[in-house]
Coordinates of C-alpha atoms in Angstrom, one line a residue:
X1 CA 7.1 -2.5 -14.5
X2 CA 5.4 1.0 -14.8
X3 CA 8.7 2.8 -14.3
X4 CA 10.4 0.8 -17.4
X5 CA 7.3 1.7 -19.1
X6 CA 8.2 4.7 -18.9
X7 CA 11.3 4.5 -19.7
X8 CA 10.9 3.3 -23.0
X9 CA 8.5 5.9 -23.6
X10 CA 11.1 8.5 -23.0
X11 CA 13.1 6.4 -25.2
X12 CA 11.3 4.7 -27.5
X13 CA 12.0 7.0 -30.6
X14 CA 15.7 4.9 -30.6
X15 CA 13.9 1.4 -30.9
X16 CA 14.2 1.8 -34.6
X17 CA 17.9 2.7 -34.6
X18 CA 19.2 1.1 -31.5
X19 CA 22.9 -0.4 -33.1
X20 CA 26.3 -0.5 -31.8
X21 CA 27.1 3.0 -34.4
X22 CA 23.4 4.9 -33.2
X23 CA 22.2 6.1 -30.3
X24 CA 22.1 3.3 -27.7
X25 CA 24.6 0.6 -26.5
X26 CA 26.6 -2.1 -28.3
X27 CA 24.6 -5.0 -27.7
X28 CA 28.1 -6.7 -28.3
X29 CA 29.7 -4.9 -25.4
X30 CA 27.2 -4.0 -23.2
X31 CA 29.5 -1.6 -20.9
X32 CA 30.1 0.7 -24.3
X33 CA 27.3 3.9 -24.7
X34 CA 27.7 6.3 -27.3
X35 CA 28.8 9.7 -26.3
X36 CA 25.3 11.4 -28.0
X37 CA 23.7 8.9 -25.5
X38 CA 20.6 10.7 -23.5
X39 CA 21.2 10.3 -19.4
X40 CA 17.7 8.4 -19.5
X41 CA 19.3 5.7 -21.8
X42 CA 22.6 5.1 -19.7
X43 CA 21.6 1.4 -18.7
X44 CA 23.0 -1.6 -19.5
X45 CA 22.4 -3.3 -22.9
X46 CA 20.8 -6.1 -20.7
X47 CA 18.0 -4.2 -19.7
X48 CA 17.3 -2.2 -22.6
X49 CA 16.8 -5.2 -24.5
X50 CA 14.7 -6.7 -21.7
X51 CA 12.3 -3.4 -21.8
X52 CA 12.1 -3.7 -25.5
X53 CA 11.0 -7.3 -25.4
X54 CA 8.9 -6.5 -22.8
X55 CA 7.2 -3.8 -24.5
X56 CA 8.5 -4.4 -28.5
X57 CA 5.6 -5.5 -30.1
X58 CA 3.4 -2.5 -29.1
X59 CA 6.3 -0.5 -30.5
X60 CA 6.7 -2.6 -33.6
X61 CA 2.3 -1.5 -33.9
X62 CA 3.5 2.1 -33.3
X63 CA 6.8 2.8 -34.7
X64 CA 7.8 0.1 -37.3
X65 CA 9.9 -2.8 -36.8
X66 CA 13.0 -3.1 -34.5
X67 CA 16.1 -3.8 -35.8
X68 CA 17.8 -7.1 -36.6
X69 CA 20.3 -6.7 -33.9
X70 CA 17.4 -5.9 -31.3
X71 CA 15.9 -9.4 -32.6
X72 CA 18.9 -11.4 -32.2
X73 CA 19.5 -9.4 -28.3
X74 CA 16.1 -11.1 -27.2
X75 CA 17.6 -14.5 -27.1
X76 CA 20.9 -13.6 -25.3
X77 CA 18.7 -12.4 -22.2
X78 CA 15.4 -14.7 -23.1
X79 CA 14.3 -14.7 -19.0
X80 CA 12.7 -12.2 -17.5
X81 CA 12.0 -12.6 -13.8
X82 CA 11.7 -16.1 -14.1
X83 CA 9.6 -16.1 -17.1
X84 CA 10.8 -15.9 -20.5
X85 CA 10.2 -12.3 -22.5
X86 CA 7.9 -14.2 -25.0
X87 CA 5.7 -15.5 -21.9
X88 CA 6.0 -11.1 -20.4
X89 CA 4.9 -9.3 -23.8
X90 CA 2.3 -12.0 -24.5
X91 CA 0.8 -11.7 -21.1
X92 CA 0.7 -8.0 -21.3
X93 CA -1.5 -7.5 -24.5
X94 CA -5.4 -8.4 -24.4
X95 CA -7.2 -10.5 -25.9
X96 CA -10.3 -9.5 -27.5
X97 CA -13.1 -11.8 -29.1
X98 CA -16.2 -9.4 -31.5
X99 CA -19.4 -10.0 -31.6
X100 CA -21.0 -8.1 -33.9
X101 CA -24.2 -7.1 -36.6
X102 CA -21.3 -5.1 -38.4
X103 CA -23.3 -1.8 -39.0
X104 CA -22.0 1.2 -38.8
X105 CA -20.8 1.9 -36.0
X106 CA -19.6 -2.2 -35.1
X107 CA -17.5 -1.2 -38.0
X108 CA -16.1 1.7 -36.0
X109 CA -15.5 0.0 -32.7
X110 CA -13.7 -2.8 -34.5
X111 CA -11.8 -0.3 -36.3
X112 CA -10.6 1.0 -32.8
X113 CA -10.2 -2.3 -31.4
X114 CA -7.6 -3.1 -34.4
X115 CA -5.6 0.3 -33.9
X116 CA -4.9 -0.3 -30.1
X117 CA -1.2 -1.8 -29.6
X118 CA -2.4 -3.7 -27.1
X119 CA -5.0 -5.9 -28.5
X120 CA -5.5 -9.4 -30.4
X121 CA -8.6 -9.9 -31.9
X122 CA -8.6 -13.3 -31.9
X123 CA -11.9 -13.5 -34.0
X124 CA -15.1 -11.5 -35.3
X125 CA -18.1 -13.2 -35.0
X126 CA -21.1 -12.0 -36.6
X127 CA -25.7 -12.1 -36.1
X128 CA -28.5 -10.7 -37.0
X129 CA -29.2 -7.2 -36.7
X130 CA -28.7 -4.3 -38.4
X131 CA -29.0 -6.3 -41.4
X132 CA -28.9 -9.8 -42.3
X133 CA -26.1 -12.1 -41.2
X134 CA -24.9 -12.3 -45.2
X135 CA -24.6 -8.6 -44.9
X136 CA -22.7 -8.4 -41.2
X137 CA -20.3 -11.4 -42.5
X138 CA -19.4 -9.3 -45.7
X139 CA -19.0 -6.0 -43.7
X140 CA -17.2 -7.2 -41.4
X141 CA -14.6 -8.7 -43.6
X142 CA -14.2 -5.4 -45.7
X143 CA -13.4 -3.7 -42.3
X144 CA -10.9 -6.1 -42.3
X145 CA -9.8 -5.5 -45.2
X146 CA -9.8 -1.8 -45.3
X147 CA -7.1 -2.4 -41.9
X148 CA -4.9 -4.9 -43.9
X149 CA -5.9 -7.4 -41.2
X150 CA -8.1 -9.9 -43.5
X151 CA -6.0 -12.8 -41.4
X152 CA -9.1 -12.4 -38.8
X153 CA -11.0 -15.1 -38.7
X154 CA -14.5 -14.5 -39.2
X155 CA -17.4 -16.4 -38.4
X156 CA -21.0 -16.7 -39.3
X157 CA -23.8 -16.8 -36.2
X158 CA -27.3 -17.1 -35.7
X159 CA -29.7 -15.4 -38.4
X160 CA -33.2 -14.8 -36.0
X161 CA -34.0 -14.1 -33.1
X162 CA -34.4 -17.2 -30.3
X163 CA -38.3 -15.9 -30.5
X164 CA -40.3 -13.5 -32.7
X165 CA -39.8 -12.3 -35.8
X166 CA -36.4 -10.5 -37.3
X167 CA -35.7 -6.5 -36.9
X168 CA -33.2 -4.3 -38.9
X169 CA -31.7 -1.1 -38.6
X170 CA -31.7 -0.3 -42.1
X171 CA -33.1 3.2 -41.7
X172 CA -30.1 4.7 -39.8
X173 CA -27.5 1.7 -41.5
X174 CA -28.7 1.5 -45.2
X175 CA -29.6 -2.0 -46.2
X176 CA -26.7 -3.7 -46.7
X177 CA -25.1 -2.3 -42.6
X178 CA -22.7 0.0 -44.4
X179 CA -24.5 2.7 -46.3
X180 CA -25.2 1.1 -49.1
X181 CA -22.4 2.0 -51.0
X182 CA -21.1 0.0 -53.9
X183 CA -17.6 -1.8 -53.0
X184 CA -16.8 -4.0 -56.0
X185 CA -13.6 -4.9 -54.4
X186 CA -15.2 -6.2 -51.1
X187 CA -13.8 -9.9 -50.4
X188 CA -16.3 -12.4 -50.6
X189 CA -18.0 -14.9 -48.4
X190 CA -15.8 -17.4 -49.3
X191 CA -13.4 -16.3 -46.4
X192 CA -15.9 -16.5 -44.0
X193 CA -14.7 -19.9 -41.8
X194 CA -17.0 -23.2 -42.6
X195 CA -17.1 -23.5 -38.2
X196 CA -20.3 -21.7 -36.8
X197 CA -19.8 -18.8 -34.9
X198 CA -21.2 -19.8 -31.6
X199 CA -19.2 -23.4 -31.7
X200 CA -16.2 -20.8 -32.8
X201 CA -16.8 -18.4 -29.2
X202 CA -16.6 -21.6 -27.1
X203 CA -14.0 -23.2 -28.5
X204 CA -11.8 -19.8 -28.3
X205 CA -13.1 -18.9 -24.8
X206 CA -11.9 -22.3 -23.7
X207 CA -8.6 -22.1 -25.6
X208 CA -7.9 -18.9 -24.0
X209 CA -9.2 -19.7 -20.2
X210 CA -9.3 -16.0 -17.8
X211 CA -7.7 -14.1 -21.0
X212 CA -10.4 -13.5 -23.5
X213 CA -12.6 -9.7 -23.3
X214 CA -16.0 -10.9 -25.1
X215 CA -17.2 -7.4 -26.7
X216 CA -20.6 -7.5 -27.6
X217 CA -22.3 -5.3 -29.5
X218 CA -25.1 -6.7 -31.6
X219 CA -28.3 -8.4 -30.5
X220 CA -26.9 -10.9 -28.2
X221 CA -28.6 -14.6 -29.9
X222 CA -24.7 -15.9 -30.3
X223 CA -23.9 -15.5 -26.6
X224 CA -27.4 -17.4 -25.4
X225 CA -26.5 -19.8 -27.4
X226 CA -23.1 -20.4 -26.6
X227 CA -23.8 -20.6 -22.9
X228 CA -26.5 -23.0 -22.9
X229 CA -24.3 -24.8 -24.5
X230 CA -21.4 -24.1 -22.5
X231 CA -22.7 -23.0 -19.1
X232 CA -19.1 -22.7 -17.7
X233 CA -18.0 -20.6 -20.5
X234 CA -18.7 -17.2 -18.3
X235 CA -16.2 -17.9 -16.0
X236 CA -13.5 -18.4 -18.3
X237 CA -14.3 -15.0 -19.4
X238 CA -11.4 -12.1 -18.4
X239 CA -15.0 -9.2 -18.7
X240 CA -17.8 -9.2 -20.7
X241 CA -18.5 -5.6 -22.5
X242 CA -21.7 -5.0 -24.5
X243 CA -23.3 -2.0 -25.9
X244 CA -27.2 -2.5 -25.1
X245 CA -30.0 -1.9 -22.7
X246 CA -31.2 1.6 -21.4
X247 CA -31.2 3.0 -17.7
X248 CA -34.1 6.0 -18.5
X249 CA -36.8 4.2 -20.0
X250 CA -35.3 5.9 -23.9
X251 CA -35.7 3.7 -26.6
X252 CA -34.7 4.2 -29.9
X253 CA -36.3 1.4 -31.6
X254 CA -39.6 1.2 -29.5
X255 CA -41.3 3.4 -26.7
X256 CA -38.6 1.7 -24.0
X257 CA -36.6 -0.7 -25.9
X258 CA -32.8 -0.2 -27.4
X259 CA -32.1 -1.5 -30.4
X260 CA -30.0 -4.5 -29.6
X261 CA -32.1 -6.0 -26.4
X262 CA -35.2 -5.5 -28.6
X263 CA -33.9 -7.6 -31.4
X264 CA -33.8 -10.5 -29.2
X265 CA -34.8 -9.7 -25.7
X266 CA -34.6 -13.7 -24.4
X267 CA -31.4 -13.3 -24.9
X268 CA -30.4 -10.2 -23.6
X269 CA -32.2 -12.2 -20.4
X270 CA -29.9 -15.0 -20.9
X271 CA -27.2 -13.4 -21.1
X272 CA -27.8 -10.8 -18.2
X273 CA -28.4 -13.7 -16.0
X274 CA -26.5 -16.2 -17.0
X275 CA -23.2 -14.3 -17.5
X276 CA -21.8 -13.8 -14.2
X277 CA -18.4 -12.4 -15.3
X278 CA -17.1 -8.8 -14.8
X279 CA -19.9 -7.6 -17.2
X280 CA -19.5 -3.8 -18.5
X281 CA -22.6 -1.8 -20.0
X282 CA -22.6 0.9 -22.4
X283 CA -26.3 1.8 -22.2
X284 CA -28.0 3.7 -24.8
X285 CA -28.6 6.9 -22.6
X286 CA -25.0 6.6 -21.7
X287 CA -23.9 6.6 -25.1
X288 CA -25.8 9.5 -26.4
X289 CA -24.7 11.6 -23.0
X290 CA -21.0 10.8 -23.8
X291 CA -21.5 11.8 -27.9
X292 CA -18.8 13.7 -29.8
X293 CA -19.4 17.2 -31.7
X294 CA -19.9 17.1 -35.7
X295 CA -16.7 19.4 -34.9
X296 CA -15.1 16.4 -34.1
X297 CA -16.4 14.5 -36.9
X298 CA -15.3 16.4 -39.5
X299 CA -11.8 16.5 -38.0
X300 CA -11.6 12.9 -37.9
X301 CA -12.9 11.4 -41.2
X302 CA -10.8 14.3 -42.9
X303 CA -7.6 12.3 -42.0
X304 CA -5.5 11.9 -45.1
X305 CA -5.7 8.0 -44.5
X306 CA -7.6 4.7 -46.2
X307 CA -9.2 4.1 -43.2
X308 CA -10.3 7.1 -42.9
X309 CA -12.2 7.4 -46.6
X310 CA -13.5 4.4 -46.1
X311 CA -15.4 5.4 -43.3
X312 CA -16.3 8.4 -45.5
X313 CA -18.0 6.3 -47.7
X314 CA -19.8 3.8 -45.5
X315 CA -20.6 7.0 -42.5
X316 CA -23.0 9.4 -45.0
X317 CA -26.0 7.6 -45.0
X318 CA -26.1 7.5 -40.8
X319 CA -25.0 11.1 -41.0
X320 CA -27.6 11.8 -42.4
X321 CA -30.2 9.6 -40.6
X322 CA -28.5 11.3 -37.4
X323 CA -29.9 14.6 -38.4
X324 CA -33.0 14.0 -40.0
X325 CA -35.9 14.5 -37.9
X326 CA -36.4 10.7 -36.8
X327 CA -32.8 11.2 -35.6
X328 CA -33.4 14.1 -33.6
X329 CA -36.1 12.5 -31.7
X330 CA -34.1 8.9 -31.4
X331 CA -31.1 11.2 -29.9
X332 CA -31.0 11.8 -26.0
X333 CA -29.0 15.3 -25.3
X334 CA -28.8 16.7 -28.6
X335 CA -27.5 16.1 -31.9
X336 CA -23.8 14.8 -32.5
X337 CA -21.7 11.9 -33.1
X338 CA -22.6 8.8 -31.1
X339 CA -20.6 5.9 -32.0
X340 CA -22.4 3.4 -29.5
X341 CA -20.4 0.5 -29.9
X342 CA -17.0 2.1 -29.8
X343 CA -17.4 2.9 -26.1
X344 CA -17.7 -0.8 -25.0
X345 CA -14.9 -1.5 -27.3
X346 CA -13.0 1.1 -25.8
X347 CA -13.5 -0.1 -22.5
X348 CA -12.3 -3.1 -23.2
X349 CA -9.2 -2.2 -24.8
X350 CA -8.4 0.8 -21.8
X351 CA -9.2 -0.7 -18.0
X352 CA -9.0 3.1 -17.3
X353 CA -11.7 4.3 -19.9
X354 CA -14.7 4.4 -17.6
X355 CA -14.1 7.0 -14.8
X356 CA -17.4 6.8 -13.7
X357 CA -19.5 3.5 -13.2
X358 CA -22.5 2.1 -11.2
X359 CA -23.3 -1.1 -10.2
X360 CA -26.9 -2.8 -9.8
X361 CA -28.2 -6.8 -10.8
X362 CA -30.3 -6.1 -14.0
X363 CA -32.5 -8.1 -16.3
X364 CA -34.8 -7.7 -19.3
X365 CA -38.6 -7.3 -19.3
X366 CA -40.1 -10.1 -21.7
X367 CA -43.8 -9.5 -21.7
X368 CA -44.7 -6.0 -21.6
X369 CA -46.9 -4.7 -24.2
X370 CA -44.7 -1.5 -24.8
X371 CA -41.8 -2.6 -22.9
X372 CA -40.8 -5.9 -23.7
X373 CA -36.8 -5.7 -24.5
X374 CA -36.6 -2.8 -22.1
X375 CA -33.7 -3.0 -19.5
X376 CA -34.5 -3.3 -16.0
X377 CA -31.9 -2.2 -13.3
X378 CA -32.4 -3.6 -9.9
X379 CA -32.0 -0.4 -7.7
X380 CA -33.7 -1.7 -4.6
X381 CA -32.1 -5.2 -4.6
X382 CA -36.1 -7.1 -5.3
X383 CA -34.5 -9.3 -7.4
X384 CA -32.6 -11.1 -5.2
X385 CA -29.6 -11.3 -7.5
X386 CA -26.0 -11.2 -6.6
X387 CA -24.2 -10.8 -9.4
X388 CA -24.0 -7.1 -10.3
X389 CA -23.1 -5.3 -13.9
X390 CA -20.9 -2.3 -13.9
X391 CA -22.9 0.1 -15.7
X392 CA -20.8 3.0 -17.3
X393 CA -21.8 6.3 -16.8
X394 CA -19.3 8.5 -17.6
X395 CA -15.6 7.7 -19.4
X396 CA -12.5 10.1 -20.2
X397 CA -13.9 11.5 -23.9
X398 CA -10.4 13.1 -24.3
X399 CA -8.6 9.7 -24.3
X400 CA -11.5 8.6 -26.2
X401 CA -11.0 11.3 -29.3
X402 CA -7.7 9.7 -29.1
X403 CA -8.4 6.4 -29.5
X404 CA -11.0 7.0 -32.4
X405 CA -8.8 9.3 -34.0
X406 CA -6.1 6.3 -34.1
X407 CA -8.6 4.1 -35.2
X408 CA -8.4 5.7 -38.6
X409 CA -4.7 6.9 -38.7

């Protein structure tokens, strides 16, 4: 399979053009090739097709649609080692289920999610955190919207915490989770779906047994919830991938706490013990170790796309919070961009994303006066746990750049 993938990446510039009078074969007389034919393409019409049915809908993401005569091939040679090419494209691409308190930088990582030719999102569904759960429902469906991708379901979670009272990021988000900028054409909660979110995660999860990548990046109240309710659900999980916790000790909400565990720590203990799925962590050290230059930045949002002033718009006011002095301080390594959720939603969409990963049993410390909602990681093995999260440490940041710069092409 990874030598016909590379095939058609050779090739794949005639997927929009493949007829009998172009470039390729004569899907009519598969033994004909056309003289201006590249060696790489001289292959039966059979297995062309087969290759772009394979692999079409990624190119359809990348390069436009294929051509009429390419459709109607697909059902000539329908079976593909015994399965039919439907059944080989489908189980190729990944499934992807959001969880999110659409600040920011949710807004980025979904963003990234939605540009990867690889993915479904099946869903978005949204919590407390950065801002109120109005706010993350109506960001998150102008994100849709700004990706022409509004058919996303979207689904409205748990306001509060399981215990104690209700945090916000609205220092480094704005209020509303998106800068605070007026968008009078934002859609309105009216497309938000009537079904809760957390009912919504189980019923998807289950619909979608060993296929579905939960990415987490918000306090993690939906997830407790949804497994106490569900206690098989994590093991009909395909990886769980959340952006929280610390390894150091940093906080950058309280002395020792990141911002998502501290915003619910129960059920950052839930879910870090009941969870016992492939579980990936992009820690908050990890994320500010692994940050992007201003250089970068500037490059990216200056892309002459939509996407790309919209996250001009919605991106100043953290900008600007990143290099105030709070900022500095809140910052491990230096000043630059740190989009923390992006990297668990990049590892999600790219198994090969995190080069370098450790793996301990953690948990969350509930009752300490200054670090309650502080990560713990199990080093010595005292906690007599078994099940072990993978926690990132270091990822390829050039394939990264890539992947964020498609996220607003």
């Amino acid at each position: 399979m990874r030598h016909y993938e590379i095939h058609l990446k050779v090739c794949c510039h005639k997927i929009n053009h493949w007829d009998k009078n172009d470039y390729g074969h004569d899907f009519e007389n598969p033994t004909r090739r056309a003289p201006s034919t590249p060696s790489c393409c001289h292959r039966p019409a059979s297995m062309l097709s087969m290759h772009a049915a394979v692999f079409g809908r990624s190119f359809r993401l990348k390069f436009g649609q294929t051509s009429s005569k390419l459709h109607s091939s697909l059902f000539a040679y329908s079976k593909v080692y015994g399965s039919t090419v439907a059944e080989k494209s489908s189980a190729m691409r990944k499934k992807l289920l959001m969880d999110v308190d659409c600040g920011v930088d949710d807004a980025q990582a979904m963003m990234l999610a939605l540009a990867a030719p690889n993915v479904d999102l099946l869903a978005v569904t949204c919590v407390h955190g950065n801002t109120t759960v109005d706010n993350v429902c109506r960001n998150a469906l102008r994100v849709l919207q700004a990706c022409d991708r509004l058919e996303i379901p979207v689904f409205k979670g748990a306001d509060k915490p399981l215990l104690g009272d209700t945090i916000n990021a609205s220092h480094f988000h704005g209020q509303d989770g998106l800068g605070d900028i007026p968008d009078p054409n934002a859609p309105g909660l009216d497309l938000v779906r009537d079904e809760g979110a957390v009912s919504a995660m189980i019923r998807i999860i289950n619909e979608n047994p060993g296929e579905v990548s939960l990415v987490a990046t918000a306090p993690l109240t939906n997830l407790a919830l949804a497994v106490r309710l569900d206690p098989s659900l994590p093991g009909k999980l395909r990886g769980l991938y959340i952006m929280g916790g610390n390894t150091e000790s940093r906080g950058n909400t309280t002395v020792c706490g990141e911002f998502n565990f501290v915003a619910d720590p129960e059920a950052a203990y839930i879910v870090l013990n009941d969870y016992r799925c492939p579980t990936y962590l992009a820690c908050w050290e990890f994320t500010c170790y692994s940050k992007l230059s201003w250089e970068f930045c500037d490059a990216w949002l200056a892309q002459p796309t939509r996407k790309a002033a919209f996250m001009g718009r919605i991106f100043g006011h953290s900008m600007e919070a990143s290099r105030s002095e709070r900022g500095q301080k809140e910052l491990v390594g230096g000043s630059g961009l740190v989009s923390c959720d992006s990297y668990a939603a990049a590892a999600a969409v790219d198994d090969d994303f995190v080069t370098e990963s450790e793996r301990y049993p953690v948990t969350v410390e509930l009752t300490g006066t200054h670090t309650r909602g502080m990560m713990v990681v199990d080093t010595g093995g005292f906690l007599n746990k078994t099940h072990k999260a993978i926690i990132m440490k270091k990822v390829d940041l050039e394939k990264f750049k890539e992947m964020m710069m498609a996220a607003l092409r």
